[in-house]
PDB file of C-alpha atoms in Angstrom:
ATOM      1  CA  UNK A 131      68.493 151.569 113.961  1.00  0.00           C
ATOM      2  CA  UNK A 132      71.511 150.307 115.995  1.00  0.00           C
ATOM      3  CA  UNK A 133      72.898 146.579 115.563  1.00  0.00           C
ATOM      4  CA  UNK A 134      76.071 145.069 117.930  1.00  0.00           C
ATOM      5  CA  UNK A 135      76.655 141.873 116.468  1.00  0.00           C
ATOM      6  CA  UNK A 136      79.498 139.568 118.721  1.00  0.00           C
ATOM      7  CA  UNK A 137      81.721 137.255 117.622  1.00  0.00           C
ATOM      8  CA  UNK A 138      84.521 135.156 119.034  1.00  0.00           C
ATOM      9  CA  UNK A 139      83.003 132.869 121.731  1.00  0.00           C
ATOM     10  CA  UNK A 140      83.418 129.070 121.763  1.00  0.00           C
ATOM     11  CA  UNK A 141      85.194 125.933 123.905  1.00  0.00           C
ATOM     12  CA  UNK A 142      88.255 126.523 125.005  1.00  0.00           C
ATOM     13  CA  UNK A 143      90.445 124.583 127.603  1.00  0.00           C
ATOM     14  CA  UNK A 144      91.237 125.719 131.359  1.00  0.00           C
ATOM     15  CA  UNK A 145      94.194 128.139 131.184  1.00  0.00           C
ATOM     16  CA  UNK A 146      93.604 128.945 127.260  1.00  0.00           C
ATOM     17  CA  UNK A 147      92.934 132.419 125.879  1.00  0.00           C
ATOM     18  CA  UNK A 148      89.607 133.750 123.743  1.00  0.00           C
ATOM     19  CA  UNK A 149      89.380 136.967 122.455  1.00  0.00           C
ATOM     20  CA  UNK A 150      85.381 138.216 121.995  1.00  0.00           C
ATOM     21  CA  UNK A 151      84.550 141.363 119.028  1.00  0.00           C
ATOM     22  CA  UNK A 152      81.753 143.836 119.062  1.00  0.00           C
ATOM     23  CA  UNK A 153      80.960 145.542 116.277  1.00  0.00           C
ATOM     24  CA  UNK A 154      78.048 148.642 116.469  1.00  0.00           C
ATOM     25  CA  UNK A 155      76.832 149.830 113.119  1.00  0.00           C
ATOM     26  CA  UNK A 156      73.763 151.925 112.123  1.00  0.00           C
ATOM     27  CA  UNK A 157      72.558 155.231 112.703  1.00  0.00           C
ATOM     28  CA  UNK A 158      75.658 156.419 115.219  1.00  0.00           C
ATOM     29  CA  UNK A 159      76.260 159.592 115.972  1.00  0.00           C
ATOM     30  CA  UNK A 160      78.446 158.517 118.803  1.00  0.00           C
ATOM     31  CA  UNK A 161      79.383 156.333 121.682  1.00  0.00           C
ATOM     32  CA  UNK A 162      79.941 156.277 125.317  1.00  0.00           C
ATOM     33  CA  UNK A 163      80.933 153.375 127.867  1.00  0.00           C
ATOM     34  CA  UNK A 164      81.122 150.448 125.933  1.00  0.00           C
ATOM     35  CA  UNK A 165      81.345 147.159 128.019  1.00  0.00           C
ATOM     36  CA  UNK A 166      81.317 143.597 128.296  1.00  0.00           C
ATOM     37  CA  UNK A 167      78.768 141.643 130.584  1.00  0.00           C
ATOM     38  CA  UNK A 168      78.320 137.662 131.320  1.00  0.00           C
ATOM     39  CA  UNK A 169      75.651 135.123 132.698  1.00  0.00           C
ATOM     40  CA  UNK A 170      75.926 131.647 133.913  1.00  0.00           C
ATOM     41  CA  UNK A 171      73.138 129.664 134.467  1.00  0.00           C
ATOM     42  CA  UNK A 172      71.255 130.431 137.426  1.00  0.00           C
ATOM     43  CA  UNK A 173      72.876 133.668 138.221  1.00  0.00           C
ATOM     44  CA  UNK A 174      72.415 137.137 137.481  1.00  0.00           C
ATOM     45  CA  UNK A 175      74.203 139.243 134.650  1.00  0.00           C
ATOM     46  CA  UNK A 176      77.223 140.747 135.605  1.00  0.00           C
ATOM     47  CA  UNK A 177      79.969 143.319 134.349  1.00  0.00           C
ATOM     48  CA  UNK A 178      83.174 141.930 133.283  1.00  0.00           C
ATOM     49  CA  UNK A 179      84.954 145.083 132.249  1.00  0.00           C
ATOM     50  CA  UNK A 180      83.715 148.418 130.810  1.00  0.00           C
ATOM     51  CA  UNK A 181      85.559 151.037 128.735  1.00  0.00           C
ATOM     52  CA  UNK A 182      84.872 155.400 127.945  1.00  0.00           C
ATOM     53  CA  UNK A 183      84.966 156.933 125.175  1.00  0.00           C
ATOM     54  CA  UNK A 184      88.302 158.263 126.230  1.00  0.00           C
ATOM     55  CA  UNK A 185      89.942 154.728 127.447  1.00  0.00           C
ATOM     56  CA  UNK A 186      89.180 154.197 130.746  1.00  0.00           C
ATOM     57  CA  UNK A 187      88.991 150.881 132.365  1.00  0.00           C
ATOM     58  CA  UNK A 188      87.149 149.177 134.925  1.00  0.00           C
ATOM     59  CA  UNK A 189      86.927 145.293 135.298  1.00  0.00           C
ATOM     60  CA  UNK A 190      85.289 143.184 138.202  1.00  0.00           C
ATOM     61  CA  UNK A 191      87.537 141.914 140.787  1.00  0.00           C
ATOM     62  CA  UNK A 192      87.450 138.201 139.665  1.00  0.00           C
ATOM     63  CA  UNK A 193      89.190 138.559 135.701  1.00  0.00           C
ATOM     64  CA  UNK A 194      91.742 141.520 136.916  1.00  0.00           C
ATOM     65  CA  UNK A 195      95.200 140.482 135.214  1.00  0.00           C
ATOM     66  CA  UNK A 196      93.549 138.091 133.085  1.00  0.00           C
ATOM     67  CA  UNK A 197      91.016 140.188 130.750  1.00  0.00           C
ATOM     68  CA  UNK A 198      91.850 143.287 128.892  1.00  0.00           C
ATOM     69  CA  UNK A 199      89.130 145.208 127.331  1.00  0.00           C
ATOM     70  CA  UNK A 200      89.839 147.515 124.573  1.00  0.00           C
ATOM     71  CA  UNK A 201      88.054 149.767 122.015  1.00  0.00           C
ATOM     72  CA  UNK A 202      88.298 150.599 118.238  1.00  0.00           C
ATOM     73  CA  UNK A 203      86.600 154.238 117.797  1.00  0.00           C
ATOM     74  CA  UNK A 204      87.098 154.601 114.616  1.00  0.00           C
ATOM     75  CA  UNK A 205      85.178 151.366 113.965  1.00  0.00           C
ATOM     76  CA  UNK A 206      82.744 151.355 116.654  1.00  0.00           C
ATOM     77  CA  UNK A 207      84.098 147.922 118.151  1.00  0.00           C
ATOM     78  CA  UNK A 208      85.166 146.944 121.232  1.00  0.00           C
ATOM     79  CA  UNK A 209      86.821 143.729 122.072  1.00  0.00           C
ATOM     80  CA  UNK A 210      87.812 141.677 125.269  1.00  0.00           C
ATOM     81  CA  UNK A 211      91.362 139.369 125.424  1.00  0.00           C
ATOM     82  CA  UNK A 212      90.597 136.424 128.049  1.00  0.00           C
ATOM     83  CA  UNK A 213      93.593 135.109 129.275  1.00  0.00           C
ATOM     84  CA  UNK A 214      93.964 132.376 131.723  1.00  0.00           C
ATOM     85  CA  UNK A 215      90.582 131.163 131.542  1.00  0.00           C
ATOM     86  CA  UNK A 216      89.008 129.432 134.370  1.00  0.00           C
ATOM     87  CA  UNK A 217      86.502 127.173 134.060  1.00  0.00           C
ATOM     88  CA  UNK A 218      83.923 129.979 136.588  1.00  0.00           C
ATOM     89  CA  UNK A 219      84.481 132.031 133.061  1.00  0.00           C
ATOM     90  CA  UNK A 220      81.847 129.811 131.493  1.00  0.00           C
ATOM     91  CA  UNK A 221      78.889 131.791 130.290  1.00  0.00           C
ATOM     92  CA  UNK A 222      76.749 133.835 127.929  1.00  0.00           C
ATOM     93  CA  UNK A 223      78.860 137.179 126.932  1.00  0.00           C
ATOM     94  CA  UNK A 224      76.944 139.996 125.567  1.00  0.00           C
ATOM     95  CA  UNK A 225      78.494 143.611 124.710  1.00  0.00           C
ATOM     96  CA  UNK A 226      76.884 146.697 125.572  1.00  0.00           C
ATOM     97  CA  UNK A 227      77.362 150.062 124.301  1.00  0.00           C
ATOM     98  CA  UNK A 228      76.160 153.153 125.164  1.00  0.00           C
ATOM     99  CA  UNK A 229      75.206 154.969 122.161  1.00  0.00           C
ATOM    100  CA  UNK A 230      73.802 158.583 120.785  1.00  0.00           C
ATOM    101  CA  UNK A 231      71.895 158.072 117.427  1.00  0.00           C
ATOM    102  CA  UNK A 232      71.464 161.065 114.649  1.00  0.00           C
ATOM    103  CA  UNK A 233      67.830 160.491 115.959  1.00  0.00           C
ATOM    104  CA  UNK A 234      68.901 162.180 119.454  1.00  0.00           C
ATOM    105  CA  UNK A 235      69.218 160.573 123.109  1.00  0.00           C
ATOM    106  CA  UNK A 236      71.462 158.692 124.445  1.00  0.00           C
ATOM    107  CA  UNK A 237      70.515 154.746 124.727  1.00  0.00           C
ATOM    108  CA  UNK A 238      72.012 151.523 125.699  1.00  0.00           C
ATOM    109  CA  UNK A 239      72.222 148.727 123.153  1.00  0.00           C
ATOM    110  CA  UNK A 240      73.037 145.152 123.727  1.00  0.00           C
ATOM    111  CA  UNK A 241      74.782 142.267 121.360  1.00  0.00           C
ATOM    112  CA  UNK A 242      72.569 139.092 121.079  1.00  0.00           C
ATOM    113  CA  UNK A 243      75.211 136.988 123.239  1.00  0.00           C
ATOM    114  CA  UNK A 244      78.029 134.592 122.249  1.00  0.00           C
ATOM    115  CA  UNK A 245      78.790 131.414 124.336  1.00  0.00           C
ATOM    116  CA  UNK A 246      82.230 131.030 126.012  1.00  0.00           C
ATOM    117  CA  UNK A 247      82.695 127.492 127.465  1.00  0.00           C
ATOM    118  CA  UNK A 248      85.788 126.762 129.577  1.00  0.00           C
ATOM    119  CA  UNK A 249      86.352 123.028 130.506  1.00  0.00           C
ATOM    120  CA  UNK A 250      88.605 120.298 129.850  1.00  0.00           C
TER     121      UNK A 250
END
């Protein structure tokens, strides 16, 4: 069994900084991609910014220069600095991950969501 349990989120003002945590834990054997994905109200989820297992970086066009993902290996976390936050940020983050258990196969796991609010 595989947990990614979030924290971080909260109200913050236009132009302030949040930084979000993702922690995996349970039967790991190891893990791939891990990313960051958001969802307003009335719109579809999105990716924000995903990471490998070897520290490469992809973000959507609309937080480049503002969010920096980056991973822990050697504690299965992954976190996201917001910087500069608009209030279009505002929305439901979850973390994904991209995990092989000791069980065998590869699956993709998802945290259970942490608000970030942006407004003044």
């Amino acid at each position: 069994q595989v947990q990614l349990v979030e924290s971080g989120g909260g109200l913050v003002q236009p132009g302030g900084s949040l930084i979000l945590s993702c922690a995996a834990s349970g039967s790991i054997f190891s893990i791939n991609a891990m990313g960051w994905y958001r969802q307003a109200p009335g719109k579809q989820r999105e990716l924000v910014a995903a990471i490998t297992s070897g520290g490469s970086t992809n973000y959507v066009d609309s937080v480049k220069g503002r969010f920096t993902i980056s991973r822990d290996n050697a504690k299965n976390t992954v976190f996201l600095q917001m910087n500069s936050l608009k209030v279009e940020d505002t929305a439901v983050y979850y973390c994904n991950a991209e995990i092989r258990t000791y069980r065998g196969g590869i699956y993709d796991y998802w945290g259970q969501g942490t608000q970030v609010t942006v407004s003044s």
